[in-house]
């Protein structure tokens, strides 16, 4: 009789432990999906906004009309590294700066 009680008790413990593991993994999936939704609905900043924020962080930002397109390409490459900007950010900033010429 004691053996049957032990088997039932162990089975019950494994069942409960399995439910906890499933519960934790589904919570993780819910958190991941919430994070994905937040990323999906992030408001994208324009090149002008990024230029104003990134360039004025360290120095007075020059007027977009101060340089020609070739100069802005060179400056953008240099400042991307210095300001730790992403490719997407620097592309938007460069397009904004070139639009003034």
mmCIF file with all atom_site columns, C-alpha atoms in Angstrom:
data_model
loop_
_atom_site.group_PDB
_atom_site.id
_atom_site.type_symbol
_atom_site.label_atom_id
_atom_site.label_alt_id
_atom_site.label_comp_id
_atom_site.label_asym_id
_atom_site.label_entity_id
_atom_site.label_seq_id
_atom_site.pdbx_PDB_ins_code
_atom_site.Cartn_x
_atom_site.Cartn_y
_atom_site.Cartn_z
_atom_site.occupancy
_atom_site.B_iso_or_equiv
_atom_site.pdbx_formal_charge
_atom_site.auth_seq_id
_atom_site.auth_comp_id
_atom_site.auth_asym_id
_atom_site.auth_atom_id
_atom_site.pdbx_PDB_model_num
ATOM 1   C CA . UNK A 1 1   ? 0.000  0.000  0.000   1.00 0.00 ? 1   UNK A CA 1
ATOM 2   C CA . UNK A 1 2   ? 2.833  2.414  0.774   1.00 0.00 ? 2   UNK A CA 1
ATOM 3   C CA . UNK A 1 3   ? 4.336  1.849  -2.660  1.00 0.00 ? 3   UNK A CA 1
ATOM 4   C CA . UNK A 1 4   ? 1.108  2.928  -4.354  1.00 0.00 ? 4   UNK A CA 1
ATOM 5   C CA . UNK A 1 5   ? 1.024  6.087  -2.226  1.00 0.00 ? 5   UNK A CA 1
ATOM 6   C CA . UNK A 1 6   ? 4.615  6.879  -3.220  1.00 0.00 ? 6   UNK A CA 1
ATOM 7   C CA . UNK A 1 7   ? 3.849  6.349  -6.915  1.00 0.00 ? 7   UNK A CA 1
ATOM 8   C CA . UNK A 1 8   ? 0.765  8.567  -6.689  1.00 0.00 ? 8   UNK A CA 1
ATOM 9   C CA . UNK A 1 9   ? 2.709  11.230 -4.786  1.00 0.00 ? 9   UNK A CA 1
ATOM 10  C CA . UNK A 1 10  ? 5.619  11.215 -7.272  1.00 0.00 ? 10  UNK A CA 1
ATOM 11  C CA . UNK A 1 11  ? 3.179  11.305 -10.204 1.00 0.00 ? 11  UNK A CA 1
ATOM 12  C CA . UNK A 1 12  ? 1.357  14.230 -8.636  1.00 0.00 ? 12  UNK A CA 1
ATOM 13  C CA . UNK A 1 13  ? 4.643  16.088 -8.060  1.00 0.00 ? 13  UNK A CA 1
ATOM 14  C CA . UNK A 1 14  ? 5.728  15.550 -11.662 1.00 0.00 ? 14  UNK A CA 1
ATOM 15  C CA . UNK A 1 15  ? 2.341  16.713 -12.905 1.00 0.00 ? 15  UNK A CA 1
ATOM 16  C CA . UNK A 1 16  ? 2.536  19.921 -10.846 1.00 0.00 ? 16  UNK A CA 1
ATOM 17  C CA . UNK A 1 17  ? 6.164  20.540 -11.884 1.00 0.00 ? 17  UNK A CA 1
ATOM 18  C CA . UNK A 1 18  ? 5.214  20.073 -15.547 1.00 0.00 ? 18  UNK A CA 1
ATOM 19  C CA . UNK A 1 19  ? 2.426  22.617 -15.169 1.00 0.00 ? 19  UNK A CA 1
ATOM 20  C CA . UNK A 1 20  ? 4.821  25.154 -13.645 1.00 0.00 ? 20  UNK A CA 1
ATOM 21  C CA . UNK A 1 21  ? 7.276  24.719 -16.522 1.00 0.00 ? 21  UNK A CA 1
ATOM 22  C CA . UNK A 1 22  ? 4.518  25.148 -19.101 1.00 0.00 ? 22  UNK A CA 1
ATOM 23  C CA . UNK A 1 23  ? 3.209  28.177 -17.224 1.00 0.00 ? 23  UNK A CA 1
ATOM 24  C CA . UNK A 1 24  ? 6.653  29.818 -17.173 1.00 0.00 ? 24  UNK A CA 1
ATOM 25  C CA . UNK A 1 25  ? 7.260  29.232 -20.867 1.00 0.00 ? 25  UNK A CA 1
ATOM 26  C CA . UNK A 1 26  ? 3.865  30.663 -21.808 1.00 0.00 ? 26  UNK A CA 1
ATOM 27  C CA . UNK A 1 27  ? 4.597  33.732 -19.650 1.00 0.00 ? 27  UNK A CA 1
ATOM 28  C CA . UNK A 1 28  ? 7.868  34.186 -21.533 1.00 0.00 ? 28  UNK A CA 1
ATOM 29  C CA . UNK A 1 29  ? 6.019  33.938 -24.861 1.00 0.00 ? 29  UNK A CA 1
ATOM 30  C CA . UNK A 1 30  ? 3.504  36.566 -23.684 1.00 0.00 ? 30  UNK A CA 1
ATOM 31  C CA . UNK A 1 31  ? 6.332  38.908 -22.654 1.00 0.00 ? 31  UNK A CA 1
ATOM 32  C CA . UNK A 1 32  ? 8.091  38.411 -25.983 1.00 0.00 ? 32  UNK A CA 1
ATOM 33  C CA . UNK A 1 33  ? 4.908  39.160 -27.925 1.00 0.00 ? 33  UNK A CA 1
ATOM 34  C CA . UNK A 1 34  ? 4.312  42.346 -25.883 1.00 0.00 ? 34  UNK A CA 1
ATOM 35  C CA . UNK A 1 35  ? 7.872  43.442 -26.636 1.00 0.00 ? 35  UNK A CA 1
ATOM 36  C CA . UNK A 1 36  ? 7.336  42.761 -30.341 1.00 0.00 ? 36  UNK A CA 1
ATOM 37  C CA . UNK A 1 37  ? 4.155  44.864 -30.344 1.00 0.00 ? 37  UNK A CA 1
ATOM 38  C CA . UNK A 1 38  ? 5.984  47.739 -28.631 1.00 0.00 ? 38  UNK A CA 1
ATOM 39  C CA . UNK A 1 39  ? 8.744  47.587 -31.256 1.00 0.00 ? 39  UNK A CA 1
ATOM 40  C CA . UNK A 1 40  ? 6.200  47.468 -34.067 1.00 0.00 ? 40  UNK A CA 1
ATOM 41  C CA . UNK A 1 41  ? 4.437  50.632 -32.925 1.00 0.00 ? 41  UNK A CA 1
ATOM 42  C CA . UNK A 1 42  ? 7.531  52.684 -32.151 1.00 0.00 ? 42  UNK A CA 1
ATOM 43  C CA . UNK A 1 43  ? 7.276  56.149 -33.656 1.00 0.00 ? 43  UNK A CA 1
ATOM 44  C CA . UNK A 1 44  ? 9.950  56.645 -36.272 1.00 0.00 ? 44  UNK A CA 1
ATOM 45  C CA . UNK A 1 45  ? 11.845 59.929 -36.104 1.00 0.00 ? 45  UNK A CA 1
ATOM 46  C CA . UNK A 1 46  ? 12.439 61.975 -39.220 1.00 0.00 ? 46  UNK A CA 1
ATOM 47  C CA . UNK A 1 47  ? 15.885 62.912 -40.485 1.00 0.00 ? 47  UNK A CA 1
ATOM 48  C CA . UNK A 1 48  ? 15.354 66.476 -39.250 1.00 0.00 ? 48  UNK A CA 1
ATOM 49  C CA . UNK A 1 49  ? 14.503 65.252 -35.734 1.00 0.00 ? 49  UNK A CA 1
ATOM 50  C CA . UNK A 1 50  ? 17.479 62.908 -35.646 1.00 0.00 ? 50  UNK A CA 1
ATOM 51  C CA . UNK A 1 51  ? 19.766 65.659 -36.966 1.00 0.00 ? 51  UNK A CA 1
ATOM 52  C CA . UNK A 1 52  ? 18.583 68.051 -34.279 1.00 0.00 ? 52  UNK A CA 1
ATOM 53  C CA . UNK A 1 53  ? 19.043 65.509 -31.502 1.00 0.00 ? 53  UNK A CA 1
ATOM 54  C CA . UNK A 1 54  ? 22.238 63.767 -32.598 1.00 0.00 ? 54  UNK A CA 1
ATOM 55  C CA . UNK A 1 55  ? 24.240 66.705 -33.908 1.00 0.00 ? 55  UNK A CA 1
ATOM 56  C CA . UNK A 1 56  ? 23.372 69.125 -31.126 1.00 0.00 ? 56  UNK A CA 1
ATOM 57  C CA . UNK A 1 57  ? 24.370 66.608 -28.481 1.00 0.00 ? 57  UNK A CA 1
ATOM 58  C CA . UNK A 1 58  ? 28.046 67.508 -28.815 1.00 0.00 ? 58  UNK A CA 1
ATOM 59  C CA . UNK A 1 59  ? 28.231 70.724 -30.853 1.00 0.00 ? 59  UNK A CA 1
ATOM 60  C CA . UNK A 1 60  ? 26.144 73.331 -32.620 1.00 0.00 ? 60  UNK A CA 1
ATOM 61  C CA . UNK A 1 61  ? 24.747 71.654 -35.687 1.00 0.00 ? 61  UNK A CA 1
ATOM 62  C CA . UNK A 1 62  ? 25.698 73.384 -38.933 1.00 0.00 ? 62  UNK A CA 1
ATOM 63  C CA . UNK A 1 63  ? 23.004 74.584 -41.281 1.00 0.00 ? 63  UNK A CA 1
ATOM 64  C CA . UNK A 1 64  ? 22.063 71.971 -43.892 1.00 0.00 ? 64  UNK A CA 1
ATOM 65  C CA . UNK A 1 65  ? 22.905 74.541 -46.588 1.00 0.00 ? 65  UNK A CA 1
ATOM 66  C CA . UNK A 1 66  ? 26.498 74.980 -45.317 1.00 0.00 ? 66  UNK A CA 1
ATOM 67  C CA . UNK A 1 67  ? 27.836 72.006 -47.275 1.00 0.00 ? 67  UNK A CA 1
ATOM 68  C CA . UNK A 1 68  ? 27.195 70.292 -50.626 1.00 0.00 ? 68  UNK A CA 1
ATOM 69  C CA . UNK A 1 69  ? 26.020 66.687 -51.045 1.00 0.00 ? 69  UNK A CA 1
ATOM 70  C CA . UNK A 1 70  ? 29.540 65.260 -51.319 1.00 0.00 ? 70  UNK A CA 1
ATOM 71  C CA . UNK A 1 71  ? 30.633 67.048 -48.151 1.00 0.00 ? 71  UNK A CA 1
ATOM 72  C CA . UNK A 1 72  ? 27.575 65.765 -46.267 1.00 0.00 ? 72  UNK A CA 1
ATOM 73  C CA . UNK A 1 73  ? 28.375 62.181 -47.342 1.00 0.00 ? 73  UNK A CA 1
ATOM 74  C CA . UNK A 1 74  ? 31.884 62.501 -45.889 1.00 0.00 ? 74  UNK A CA 1
ATOM 75  C CA . UNK A 1 75  ? 30.691 64.257 -42.739 1.00 0.00 ? 75  UNK A CA 1
ATOM 76  C CA . UNK A 1 76  ? 27.908 61.687 -42.265 1.00 0.00 ? 76  UNK A CA 1
ATOM 77  C CA . UNK A 1 77  ? 30.360 58.789 -42.468 1.00 0.00 ? 77  UNK A CA 1
ATOM 78  C CA . UNK A 1 78  ? 32.632 60.394 -39.878 1.00 0.00 ? 78  UNK A CA 1
ATOM 79  C CA . UNK A 1 79  ? 29.829 61.433 -37.536 1.00 0.00 ? 79  UNK A CA 1
ATOM 80  C CA . UNK A 1 80  ? 28.107 58.048 -37.746 1.00 0.00 ? 80  UNK A CA 1
ATOM 81  C CA . UNK A 1 81  ? 31.127 56.537 -36.052 1.00 0.00 ? 81  UNK A CA 1
ATOM 82  C CA . UNK A 1 82  ? 31.636 59.417 -33.601 1.00 0.00 ? 82  UNK A CA 1
ATOM 83  C CA . UNK A 1 83  ? 27.965 59.654 -32.569 1.00 0.00 ? 83  UNK A CA 1
ATOM 84  C CA . UNK A 1 84  ? 27.358 55.882 -32.640 1.00 0.00 ? 84  UNK A CA 1
ATOM 85  C CA . UNK A 1 85  ? 24.425 56.170 -35.057 1.00 0.00 ? 85  UNK A CA 1
ATOM 86  C CA . UNK A 1 86  ? 22.777 53.292 -36.896 1.00 0.00 ? 86  UNK A CA 1
ATOM 87  C CA . UNK A 1 87  ? 22.785 52.989 -40.675 1.00 0.00 ? 87  UNK A CA 1
ATOM 88  C CA . UNK A 1 88  ? 19.076 53.822 -40.753 1.00 0.00 ? 88  UNK A CA 1
ATOM 89  C CA . UNK A 1 89  ? 19.553 56.946 -38.619 1.00 0.00 ? 89  UNK A CA 1
ATOM 90  C CA . UNK A 1 90  ? 22.466 58.313 -40.629 1.00 0.00 ? 90  UNK A CA 1
ATOM 91  C CA . UNK A 1 91  ? 20.654 57.628 -43.908 1.00 0.00 ? 91  UNK A CA 1
ATOM 92  C CA . UNK A 1 92  ? 17.684 59.691 -42.726 1.00 0.00 ? 92  UNK A CA 1
ATOM 93  C CA . UNK A 1 93  ? 19.917 62.501 -41.469 1.00 0.00 ? 93  UNK A CA 1
ATOM 94  C CA . UNK A 1 94  ? 21.930 62.562 -44.686 1.00 0.00 ? 94  UNK A CA 1
ATOM 95  C CA . UNK A 1 95  ? 18.774 62.664 -46.817 1.00 0.00 ? 95  UNK A CA 1
ATOM 96  C CA . UNK A 1 96  ? 17.499 65.612 -44.768 1.00 0.00 ? 96  UNK A CA 1
ATOM 97  C CA . UNK A 1 97  ? 20.811 67.482 -45.080 1.00 0.00 ? 97  UNK A CA 1
ATOM 98  C CA . UNK A 1 98  ? 21.022 66.894 -48.828 1.00 0.00 ? 98  UNK A CA 1
ATOM 99  C CA . UNK A 1 99  ? 17.448 68.070 -49.317 1.00 0.00 ? 99  UNK A CA 1
ATOM 100 C CA . UNK A 1 100 ? 18.566 71.611 -48.371 1.00 0.00 ? 100 UNK A CA 1
ATOM 101 C CA . UNK A 1 101 ? 20.915 71.836 -51.391 1.00 0.00 ? 101 UNK A CA 1
#
